[in-house]
Amino acid sequence: MQPGIAELLAGIREILERVIAPGLDDPYRATQLRGVGETLAALESRWPRELPRLMRENDEFAALLSDARPVLANLSGAPPDDERAAAVSPPEDPSAYPDLARLEARNRELRRLVSETIRALHAAPPDPERDALRTRIRNLLAATLRRRAGD
Amino acid sequence: MSDELERIRGKLQAFIEDCHPAAEGLEIQGLRRVTGGLSRENWPFDARWSESGRPVQRELIMRRDPVGSVLETDRRIEFGVLRALGGSRIPCPRVDWLDADGRFMDRPSIVMQRFGGTNDHFVLEGGISQLPLDARLSLARRYCETLAELHLFDWRAAGVGDLLPDPGRDAARAAIDEWEASLWRQTDDPRPELVEVLCWLRDRAPESQATVLVHGDFKPGNSLLDGAELQVMLDWETVHLGDPIEDIGWVTNPLRRREHRIPGHWEPEDLIAHYRDRTGFEVDPAEVHFWNVFACLKLNTILLTGVRSFREGRADRPWSDDGSLARLMFQMIGAA
Protein backbone atom coordinates (compact mmCIF):
# COMPACT_ATOMS: atom_id res chain seq x y z
CA MET A 1 0.00 0.00 0.00
CA GLN A 2 1.44 3.36 -1.00
CA PRO A 3 2.69 5.46 0.61
CA GLY A 4 4.49 2.97 2.81
CA ILE A 5 5.49 3.77 6.36
CA ALA A 6 9.00 4.87 5.35
CA GLU A 7 7.58 7.14 2.66
CA LEU A 8 5.05 8.65 5.06
CA LEU A 9 7.63 9.39 7.73
CA ALA A 10 10.04 10.92 5.22
CA GLY A 11 7.22 12.90 3.60
CA ILE A 12 5.98 14.33 6.89
CA ARG A 13 9.51 15.38 7.78
CA GLU A 14 10.01 16.97 4.36
CA ILE A 15 6.76 19.00 4.69
CA LEU A 16 7.74 20.19 8.14
CA GLU A 17 11.13 21.32 6.86
CA ARG A 18 9.97 22.78 3.51
CA VAL A 19 6.57 24.24 4.36
CA ILE A 20 6.28 24.82 8.09
CA ALA A 21 9.81 25.72 9.24
CA PRO A 22 10.41 28.74 6.94
CA GLY A 23 7.25 30.40 8.25
CA LEU A 24 8.26 30.20 11.88
CA ASP A 25 9.62 33.50 13.17
CA ASP A 26 9.84 32.36 16.77
CA PRO A 27 13.34 30.87 17.40
CA TYR A 28 12.09 28.67 20.24
CA ARG A 29 9.45 27.02 18.03
CA ALA A 30 11.91 26.69 15.16
CA THR A 31 14.35 24.89 17.46
CA GLN A 32 11.65 22.52 18.69
CA LEU A 33 10.61 21.81 15.10
CA ARG A 34 14.18 20.87 14.22
CA GLY A 35 14.09 18.39 17.10
CA VAL A 36 10.88 16.87 15.75
CA GLY A 37 12.48 16.51 12.30
CA GLU A 38 15.55 14.80 13.77
CA THR A 39 13.36 12.35 15.68
CA LEU A 40 11.37 11.53 12.56
CA ALA A 41 14.64 10.87 10.72
CA ALA A 42 15.74 8.51 13.51
CA LEU A 43 12.36 6.75 13.36
CA GLU A 44 12.71 6.25 9.62
CA SER A 45 15.85 4.18 10.15
CA ARG A 46 14.62 2.45 13.33
CA TRP A 47 11.17 1.14 12.44
CA PRO A 48 12.16 -1.47 9.79
CA ARG A 49 14.52 -3.11 12.31
CA GLU A 50 12.24 -2.99 15.33
CA LEU A 51 10.24 -6.19 14.87
CA PRO A 52 13.18 -8.54 14.15
CA ARG A 53 15.21 -6.85 16.86
CA LEU A 54 12.54 -7.49 19.49
CA MET A 55 12.00 -11.10 18.35
CA ARG A 56 15.71 -11.87 18.52
CA GLU A 57 16.21 -10.09 21.84
CA ASN A 58 13.28 -11.91 23.41
CA ASP A 59 14.57 -15.28 22.22
CA GLU A 60 18.03 -14.54 23.61
CA PHE A 61 16.77 -13.29 26.99
CA ALA A 62 14.46 -16.33 27.28
CA ALA A 63 17.32 -18.73 26.52
CA LEU A 64 19.56 -17.03 29.07
CA LEU A 65 16.95 -17.17 31.84
CA SER A 66 16.19 -20.77 31.00
CA ASP A 67 19.86 -21.79 31.14
CA ALA A 68 20.31 -19.80 34.37
CA ARG A 69 17.76 -21.88 36.25
CA PRO A 70 20.27 -24.12 38.12
CA VAL A 71 22.39 -21.14 39.16
CA LEU A 72 19.41 -19.10 40.33
CA ALA A 73 17.54 -21.96 42.02
CA ASN A 74 18.60 -21.10 45.57
CA LEU A 75 19.86 -17.59 45.07
CA SER A 76 18.35 -15.02 47.40
CA GLY A 77 16.59 -12.20 45.53
CA ALA A 78 16.51 -14.05 42.21
CA PRO A 79 13.21 -13.92 40.33
CA PRO A 80 10.86 -16.74 41.40
CA ASP A 81 11.04 -19.90 39.31
CA ASP A 82 7.41 -19.72 38.20
CA GLU A 83 7.84 -16.14 36.94
CA ARG A 84 10.90 -17.14 34.97
CA ALA A 85 9.22 -20.25 33.62
CA ALA A 86 6.21 -18.24 32.45
CA ALA A 87 8.38 -15.66 30.73
CA VAL A 88 10.74 -18.05 28.99
CA SER A 89 8.06 -20.38 27.68
CA PRO A 90 7.38 -19.81 23.98
CA PRO A 91 4.38 -17.71 22.91
CA GLU A 92 1.01 -19.49 22.98
CA ASP A 93 0.85 -19.73 19.22
CA PRO A 94 4.34 -19.71 17.77
CA SER A 95 2.95 -19.71 14.24
CA ALA A 96 0.95 -16.55 14.85
CA TYR A 97 2.02 -13.45 12.96
CA PRO A 98 4.31 -11.23 15.06
CA ASP A 99 2.40 -8.66 17.06
CA LEU A 100 4.43 -5.59 18.06
CA ALA A 101 2.51 -4.82 21.26
CA ARG A 102 2.81 -8.44 22.43
CA LEU A 103 6.53 -8.54 21.59
CA GLU A 104 7.11 -5.30 23.50
CA ALA A 105 5.20 -6.57 26.55
CA ARG A 106 7.22 -9.80 26.58
CA ASN A 107 10.44 -7.87 26.12
CA ARG A 108 9.59 -5.70 29.08
CA GLU A 109 8.89 -8.72 31.28
CA LEU A 110 12.09 -10.50 30.21
CA ARG A 111 14.14 -7.35 30.83
CA ARG A 112 12.58 -7.03 34.28
CA LEU A 113 13.62 -10.59 35.11
CA VAL A 114 17.15 -10.01 33.79
CA SER A 115 17.39 -6.86 35.94
CA GLU A 116 16.36 -8.80 39.05
CA THR A 117 18.83 -11.52 38.18
CA ILE A 118 21.68 -9.01 37.93
CA ARG A 119 20.78 -7.54 41.32
CA ALA A 120 20.64 -11.00 42.93
CA LEU A 121 23.97 -12.04 41.42
CA HIS A 122 25.59 -8.77 42.50
CA ALA A 123 24.43 -9.24 46.09
CA ALA A 124 25.73 -12.84 46.26
CA PRO A 125 29.30 -13.79 47.17
CA PRO A 126 31.66 -14.65 44.28
CA ASP A 127 31.19 -18.09 42.74
CA PRO A 128 32.47 -19.41 39.38
CA GLU A 129 29.02 -20.38 38.08
CA ARG A 130 27.45 -17.12 39.16
CA ASP A 131 30.37 -15.11 37.75
CA ALA A 132 30.05 -16.94 34.43
CA LEU A 133 26.33 -16.14 34.31
CA ARG A 134 27.02 -12.48 35.09
CA THR A 135 29.56 -12.36 32.25
CA ARG A 136 27.07 -13.97 29.88
CA ILE A 137 24.43 -11.39 30.84
CA ARG A 138 26.87 -8.53 30.29
CA ASN A 139 27.85 -9.88 26.88
CA LEU A 140 24.24 -10.34 25.87
CA LEU A 141 23.30 -6.83 27.00
CA ALA A 142 26.29 -5.41 25.10
CA ALA A 143 25.13 -7.25 21.97
CA THR A 144 21.56 -5.95 22.33
CA LEU A 145 22.87 -2.40 22.71
CA ARG A 146 24.95 -2.78 19.55
CA ARG A 147 21.92 -4.01 17.63
CA ARG A 148 19.79 -1.12 18.88
CA ALA A 149 22.42 1.21 17.45
CA GLY A 150 22.07 -0.60 14.13
CA ASP A 151 25.49 -2.30 14.14
CA MET B 1 1.89 34.30 21.95
CA SER B 2 1.27 37.95 22.80
CA ASP B 3 -1.54 36.99 25.20
CA GLU B 4 0.82 34.54 26.89
CA LEU B 5 3.53 37.17 27.00
CA GLU B 6 1.18 39.70 28.57
CA ARG B 7 0.05 37.13 31.13
CA ILE B 8 3.67 36.36 32.12
CA ARG B 9 4.48 40.08 32.25
CA GLY B 10 1.60 40.69 34.65
CA LYS B 11 2.66 37.84 36.90
CA LEU B 12 6.26 39.01 36.87
CA GLN B 13 5.21 42.54 37.76
CA ALA B 14 3.21 41.27 40.75
CA PHE B 15 6.09 39.00 41.80
CA ILE B 16 8.71 41.75 41.78
CA GLU B 17 6.41 44.26 43.46
CA ASP B 18 5.76 41.77 46.24
CA CYS B 19 9.47 40.93 46.69
CA HIS B 20 10.68 44.51 46.44
CA PRO B 21 8.03 46.87 47.81
CA ALA B 22 10.48 49.78 47.74
CA ALA B 23 10.29 49.75 43.92
CA GLU B 24 7.90 52.50 42.85
CA GLY B 25 6.45 52.71 39.34
CA LEU B 26 7.94 49.41 38.22
CA GLU B 27 8.03 48.99 34.44
CA ILE B 28 8.93 45.72 32.71
CA GLN B 29 10.17 46.09 29.16
CA GLY B 30 11.38 43.78 26.42
CA LEU B 31 10.15 40.58 28.02
CA ARG B 32 10.55 37.58 25.72
CA ARG B 33 11.26 33.90 25.89
CA VAL B 34 14.59 32.78 24.48
CA THR B 35 15.92 29.39 23.49
CA GLY B 36 18.86 27.81 25.21
CA GLY B 37 18.88 25.65 28.28
CA LEU B 38 16.86 22.46 28.43
CA SER B 39 16.06 22.52 32.10
CA ARG B 40 14.58 26.01 32.56
CA GLU B 41 12.56 28.57 30.66
CA ASN B 42 14.57 31.76 30.15
CA TRP B 43 12.75 35.11 30.04
CA PRO B 44 15.08 38.14 29.71
CA PHE B 45 13.68 41.60 30.40
CA ASP B 46 14.62 45.10 31.51
CA ALA B 47 13.14 46.59 34.66
CA ARG B 48 12.91 50.24 35.63
CA TRP B 49 11.64 51.68 38.85
CA SER B 50 12.17 54.48 41.27
CA GLU B 51 13.60 53.88 44.72
CA SER B 52 13.86 56.60 47.38
CA GLY B 53 13.44 59.09 44.58
CA ARG B 54 16.31 57.69 42.51
CA PRO B 55 15.80 55.93 39.18
CA VAL B 56 16.92 52.30 38.99
CA GLN B 57 17.44 50.33 35.77
CA ARG B 58 18.32 46.64 35.75
CA GLU B 59 18.94 44.04 33.07
CA LEU B 60 17.38 40.87 34.44
CA ILE B 61 16.34 37.36 33.49
CA MET B 62 13.54 35.26 34.93
CA ARG B 63 14.35 31.55 34.94
CA ARG B 64 11.29 29.39 35.46
CA ASP B 65 10.84 25.65 35.83
CA PRO B 66 9.20 24.37 32.65
CA VAL B 67 6.13 22.13 32.62
CA GLY B 68 8.34 19.28 31.44
CA SER B 69 11.95 19.56 32.56
CA VAL B 70 14.95 17.28 32.19
CA LEU B 71 16.02 18.00 35.77
CA GLU B 72 14.40 17.57 39.15
CA THR B 73 15.99 20.27 41.26
CA ASP B 74 14.99 22.79 43.92
CA ARG B 75 15.15 26.49 43.12
CA ARG B 76 15.59 27.32 46.83
CA ILE B 77 18.96 25.56 46.84
CA GLU B 78 20.15 27.23 43.65
CA PHE B 79 19.06 30.62 44.97
CA GLY B 80 20.62 30.10 48.40
CA VAL B 81 23.95 28.87 47.01
CA LEU B 82 24.19 31.73 44.52
CA ARG B 83 23.47 34.15 47.36
CA ALA B 84 26.23 32.50 49.39
CA LEU B 85 28.66 32.77 46.47
CA GLY B 86 27.90 36.47 46.04
CA GLY B 87 31.00 38.45 46.91
CA SER B 88 33.31 35.51 46.24
CA ARG B 89 35.70 35.48 43.27
CA ILE B 90 33.58 32.88 41.52
CA PRO B 91 31.88 34.46 38.51
CA CYS B 92 28.20 33.76 39.09
CA PRO B 93 25.04 35.80 38.63
CA ARG B 94 23.64 37.97 41.38
CA VAL B 95 20.22 36.55 42.29
CA ASP B 96 17.48 38.98 43.22
CA TRP B 97 14.17 37.26 43.92
CA LEU B 98 12.86 33.74 44.39
CA ASP B 99 9.36 32.37 43.80
CA ALA B 100 10.10 29.03 45.44
CA ASP B 101 6.68 27.45 45.17
CA GLY B 102 5.43 29.17 42.01
CA ARG B 103 2.92 31.28 43.94
CA PHE B 104 3.39 34.16 41.50
CA MET B 105 4.82 32.59 38.36
CA ASP B 106 2.83 29.30 38.39
CA ARG B 107 6.07 27.36 38.68
CA PRO B 108 9.24 27.87 40.76
CA SER B 109 11.25 30.78 39.36
CA ILE B 110 14.26 32.96 40.06
CA VAL B 111 14.90 36.50 38.87
CA MET B 112 18.59 37.22 38.50
CA GLN B 113 21.12 39.52 36.92
CA ARG B 114 21.32 39.19 33.14
CA PHE B 115 24.60 39.15 31.28
CA GLY B 116 25.27 39.86 27.65
CA GLY B 117 28.02 38.05 25.84
CA THR B 118 28.53 34.90 23.90
CA ASN B 119 27.46 31.40 24.81
CA ASP B 120 29.94 29.19 22.95
CA HIS B 121 29.89 25.49 23.82
CA PHE B 122 32.98 24.69 21.77
CA VAL B 123 34.97 27.89 22.29
CA LEU B 124 38.08 25.97 23.35
CA GLU B 125 38.37 24.04 20.11
CA GLY B 126 37.27 27.02 18.00
CA GLY B 127 33.48 27.21 18.19
CA ILE B 128 31.75 30.32 16.97
CA SER B 129 34.27 32.66 18.61
CA GLN B 130 37.31 31.37 16.67
CA LEU B 131 39.73 32.83 19.19
CA PRO B 132 43.49 32.49 18.61
CA LEU B 133 45.22 29.58 20.31
CA ASP B 134 46.84 31.61 23.10
CA ALA B 135 43.45 33.15 24.02
CA ARG B 136 41.83 29.71 24.05
CA LEU B 137 44.61 28.32 26.26
CA SER B 138 44.21 31.23 28.63
CA LEU B 139 40.46 30.65 28.70
CA ALA B 140 40.89 26.92 29.30
CA ARG B 141 43.07 27.70 32.32
CA ARG B 142 40.52 30.25 33.51
CA TYR B 143 37.72 27.66 33.41
CA CYS B 144 39.91 25.24 35.33
CA GLU B 145 40.84 27.91 37.90
CA THR B 146 37.17 28.84 38.33
CA LEU B 147 36.38 25.23 39.11
CA ALA B 148 39.31 25.14 41.53
CA GLU B 149 38.08 28.33 43.23
CA LEU B 150 34.63 26.84 43.60
CA HIS B 151 36.09 23.71 45.20
CA LEU B 152 38.19 25.80 47.59
CA PHE B 153 35.23 28.02 48.52
CA ASP B 154 34.61 27.93 52.27
CA TRP B 155 31.02 26.73 52.09
CA ARG B 156 30.82 26.14 55.83
CA ALA B 157 31.64 29.75 56.62
CA ALA B 158 29.12 30.90 54.01
CA GLY B 159 26.31 28.90 55.64
CA VAL B 160 25.79 26.49 52.74
CA GLY B 161 25.64 23.67 55.27
CA ASP B 162 22.19 24.96 56.24
CA LEU B 163 20.99 24.46 52.67
CA LEU B 164 22.64 21.26 51.58
CA PRO B 165 23.48 17.98 53.31
CA ASP B 166 27.16 17.15 53.75
CA PRO B 167 27.64 13.55 52.55
CA GLY B 168 31.11 13.41 54.12
CA ARG B 169 33.44 10.70 52.91
CA ASP B 170 30.51 8.74 51.44
CA ALA B 171 29.77 11.35 48.77
CA ALA B 172 30.07 8.81 45.95
CA ARG B 173 27.60 6.39 47.55
CA ALA B 174 25.25 9.28 48.34
CA ALA B 175 25.47 10.42 44.71
CA ILE B 176 24.69 6.90 43.44
CA ASP B 177 21.74 6.62 45.84
CA GLU B 178 20.37 10.01 44.78
CA TRP B 179 20.66 9.46 41.05
CA GLU B 180 19.50 5.85 41.14
CA ALA B 181 16.37 6.98 43.02
CA SER B 182 15.89 9.73 40.46
CA LEU B 183 16.40 7.25 37.61
CA TRP B 184 13.65 4.91 38.80
CA ARG B 185 11.31 7.85 39.45
CA GLN B 186 11.54 8.65 35.75
CA THR B 187 10.87 5.21 34.37
CA ASP B 188 9.37 1.88 35.34
CA ASP B 189 10.73 0.48 32.11
CA PRO B 190 13.22 -2.25 33.06
CA ARG B 191 16.78 -1.23 32.18
CA PRO B 192 19.10 -4.16 32.92
CA GLU B 193 21.98 -2.29 31.26
CA LEU B 194 21.68 0.50 33.80
CA VAL B 195 21.30 -1.98 36.66
CA GLU B 196 24.62 -3.48 35.55
CA VAL B 197 26.28 -0.05 35.46
CA LEU B 198 24.90 0.79 38.91
CA CYS B 199 26.36 -2.45 40.30
CA TRP B 200 29.72 -1.54 38.76
CA LEU B 201 29.58 1.91 40.36
CA ARG B 202 28.61 0.56 43.78
CA ASP B 203 31.57 -1.84 43.72
CA ARG B 204 33.99 1.02 43.06
CA ALA B 205 32.60 4.03 44.95
CA PRO B 206 35.64 5.91 46.29
CA GLU B 207 35.86 7.76 49.58
CA SER B 208 36.03 11.56 49.28
CA GLN B 209 39.18 13.34 50.31
CA ALA B 210 37.12 16.50 51.05
CA THR B 211 33.60 17.86 50.86
CA VAL B 212 33.33 20.75 48.44
CA LEU B 213 30.71 22.70 46.57
CA VAL B 214 30.23 20.73 43.31
CA HIS B 215 28.77 22.63 40.35
CA GLY B 216 27.39 19.47 38.75
CA ASP B 217 27.22 20.77 35.17
CA PHE B 218 30.41 22.74 34.69
CA LYS B 219 31.13 23.43 31.01
CA PRO B 220 31.79 26.31 28.60
CA GLY B 221 28.24 25.83 27.31
CA ASN B 222 27.05 27.00 30.72
CA SER B 223 29.03 30.21 30.64
CA LEU B 224 28.97 33.59 28.91
CA LEU B 225 32.04 35.17 27.39
CA ASP B 226 33.02 38.74 26.68
CA GLY B 227 35.43 38.17 23.82
CA ALA B 228 38.07 35.90 25.30
CA GLU B 229 37.12 36.66 28.90
CA LEU B 230 34.90 34.46 31.06
CA GLN B 231 32.09 36.67 32.35
CA VAL B 232 29.89 34.31 34.30
CA MET B 233 29.15 30.64 34.98
CA LEU B 234 25.47 29.83 34.63
CA ASP B 235 23.14 26.91 35.33
CA TRP B 236 23.69 26.12 38.98
CA GLU B 237 20.63 23.86 39.22
CA THR B 238 22.59 20.76 40.17
CA VAL B 239 24.97 22.41 42.66
CA HIS B 240 25.51 20.25 45.74
CA LEU B 241 28.06 19.24 48.36
CA GLY B 242 30.20 16.31 47.36
CA ASP B 243 33.50 14.92 46.14
CA PRO B 244 35.68 17.40 44.19
CA ILE B 245 36.57 14.70 41.68
CA GLU B 246 32.89 14.49 40.65
CA ASP B 247 33.25 17.76 38.69
CA ILE B 248 36.56 16.53 37.23
CA GLY B 249 34.79 13.34 36.10
CA TRP B 250 32.03 15.46 34.57
CA VAL B 251 34.35 17.69 32.53
CA THR B 252 36.53 14.80 31.33
CA ASN B 253 33.79 12.29 30.56
CA PRO B 254 33.79 11.19 26.91
CA LEU B 255 30.59 13.07 26.08
CA ARG B 256 31.84 16.37 27.48
CA ARG B 257 35.55 16.04 26.75
CA ARG B 258 35.32 17.87 23.42
CA GLU B 259 34.03 20.99 25.15
CA HIS B 260 36.96 21.10 27.54
CA ARG B 261 39.95 20.35 25.36
CA ILE B 262 42.14 22.02 22.78
CA PRO B 263 43.46 19.09 20.77
CA GLY B 264 47.19 18.75 21.20
CA HIS B 265 47.42 21.71 23.59
CA TRP B 266 44.95 21.26 26.46
CA GLU B 267 44.08 17.64 27.04
CA PRO B 268 42.36 16.14 30.08
CA GLU B 269 45.76 15.45 31.67
CA ASP B 270 46.67 19.17 31.34
CA LEU B 271 43.37 20.15 32.94
CA ILE B 272 43.91 17.69 35.78
CA ALA B 273 47.51 18.81 36.37
CA HIS B 274 46.48 22.49 36.51
CA TYR B 275 43.55 21.67 38.78
CA ARG B 276 45.83 19.68 41.09
CA ASP B 277 48.29 22.59 41.26
CA ARG B 278 45.53 25.02 42.11
CA THR B 279 43.68 22.95 44.68
CA GLY B 280 46.22 20.57 46.16
CA PHE B 281 43.69 17.76 45.81
CA GLU B 282 44.83 14.30 44.78
CA VAL B 283 43.40 13.20 41.43
CA ASP B 284 43.45 9.41 41.21
CA PRO B 285 42.83 8.18 37.63
CA ALA B 286 40.63 5.32 38.93
CA GLU B 287 38.47 7.85 40.76
CA VAL B 288 38.24 10.04 37.68
CA HIS B 289 37.14 6.99 35.68
CA PHE B 290 34.52 6.18 38.30
CA TRP B 291 33.14 9.73 38.07
CA ASN B 292 33.31 9.61 34.25
CA VAL B 293 30.97 6.60 34.29
CA PHE B 294 28.81 8.26 36.93
CA ALA B 295 28.56 11.38 34.73
CA CYS B 296 27.15 9.26 31.91
CA LEU B 297 24.66 7.60 34.26
CA LYS B 298 23.57 11.04 35.41
CA LEU B 299 23.18 12.16 31.79
CA ASN B 300 21.13 9.04 31.06
CA THR B 301 18.87 9.85 34.01
CA ILE B 302 18.48 13.43 32.78
CA LEU B 303 17.58 12.05 29.34
CA LEU B 304 14.98 9.72 30.87
CA THR B 305 13.51 12.68 32.77
CA GLY B 306 12.97 14.26 29.36
CA VAL B 307 11.48 11.00 28.03
CA ARG B 308 9.06 10.94 30.95
CA SER B 309 8.03 14.55 30.29
CA PHE B 310 7.44 13.67 26.63
CA ARG B 311 5.42 10.55 27.43
CA GLU B 312 3.27 12.56 29.85
CA GLY B 313 2.64 15.25 27.24
CA ARG B 314 4.63 17.91 29.12
CA ALA B 315 7.60 18.31 26.78
CA ASP B 316 8.03 20.50 23.73
CA ARG B 317 10.41 18.05 22.08
CA PRO B 318 10.16 14.29 21.48
CA TRP B 319 12.77 12.94 23.87
CA SER B 320 13.81 9.33 23.32
CA ASP B 321 16.60 7.06 24.52
CA ASP B 322 18.29 5.12 21.73
CA GLY B 323 20.58 3.29 24.15
CA SER B 324 23.73 5.11 23.03
CA LEU B 325 24.56 6.30 26.54
CA ALA B 326 24.17 2.80 27.96
CA ARG B 327 26.35 1.50 25.17
CA LEU B 328 29.03 4.07 25.97
CA MET B 329 28.91 3.16 29.67
CA PHE B 330 29.27 -0.53 28.79
CA GLN B 331 32.40 0.33 26.82
CA MET B 332 33.72 2.37 29.74
CA ILE B 333 33.22 -0.42 32.28
CA GLY B 334 34.76 -2.96 29.94
CA ALA B 335 31.55 -4.84 29.30
CA ALA B 336 31.38 -4.23 25.57
CSV table of C-alpha atoms in Angstrom, one decimal, chain A residues 27-29 31-32 35-36 39 108 111-112 114-115 118-119 122 134 138 141-142 144-146 148-149 151, chain B residues 1 33 35 184 188-193 195-196 199-200 203 316-318 321-323 326-327 330 335-336:
chain,number,residue,atom,x,y,z
A,27,PRO,CA,13.3,30.9,17.4
A,28,TYR,CA,12.1,28.7,20.2
A,29,ARG,CA,9.4,27.0,18.0
A,31,THR,CA,14.4,24.9,17.5
A,32,GLN,CA,11.7,22.5,18.7
A,35,GLY,CA,14.1,18.4,17.1
A,36,VAL,CA,10.9,16.9,15.7
A,39,THR,CA,13.4,12.3,15.7
A,108,ARG,CA,9.6,-5.7,29.1
A,111,ARG,CA,14.1,-7.4,30.8
A,112,ARG,CA,12.6,-7.0,34.3
A,114,VAL,CA,17.1,-10.0,33.8
A,115,SER,CA,17.4,-6.9,35.9
A,118,ILE,CA,21.7,-9.0,37.9
A,119,ARG,CA,20.8,-7.5,41.3
A,122,HIS,CA,25.6,-8.8,42.5
A,134,ARG,CA,27.0,-12.5,35.1
A,138,ARG,CA,26.9,-8.5,30.3
A,141,LEU,CA,23.3,-6.8,27.0
A,142,ALA,CA,26.3,-5.4,25.1
A,144,THR,CA,21.6,-6.0,22.3
A,145,LEU,CA,22.9,-2.4,22.7
A,146,ARG,CA,25.0,-2.8,19.6
A,148,ARG,CA,19.8,-1.1,18.9
A,149,ALA,CA,22.4,1.2,17.5
A,151,ASP,CA,25.5,-2.3,14.1
B,1,MET,CA,1.9,34.3,21.9
B,33,ARG,CA,11.3,33.9,25.9
B,35,THR,CA,15.9,29.4,23.5
B,184,TRP,CA,13.6,4.9,38.8
B,188,ASP,CA,9.4,1.9,35.3
B,189,ASP,CA,10.7,0.5,32.1
B,190,PRO,CA,13.2,-2.3,33.1
B,191,ARG,CA,16.8,-1.2,32.2
B,192,PRO,CA,19.1,-4.2,32.9
B,193,GLU,CA,22.0,-2.3,31.3
B,195,VAL,CA,21.3,-2.0,36.7
B,196,GLU,CA,24.6,-3.5,35.6
B,199,CYS,CA,26.4,-2.5,40.3
B,200,TRP,CA,29.7,-1.5,38.8
B,203,ASP,CA,31.6,-1.8,43.7
B,316,ASP,CA,8.0,20.5,23.7
B,317,ARG,CA,10.4,18.0,22.1
B,318,PRO,CA,10.2,14.3,21.5
B,321,ASP,CA,16.6,7.1,24.5
B,322,ASP,CA,18.3,5.1,21.7
B,323,GLY,CA,20.6,3.3,24.1
B,326,ALA,CA,24.2,2.8,28.0
B,327,ARG,CA,26.4,1.5,25.2
B,330,PHE,CA,29.3,-0.5,28.8
B,335,ALA,CA,31.6,-4.8,29.3
B,336,ALA,CA,31.4,-4.2,25.6
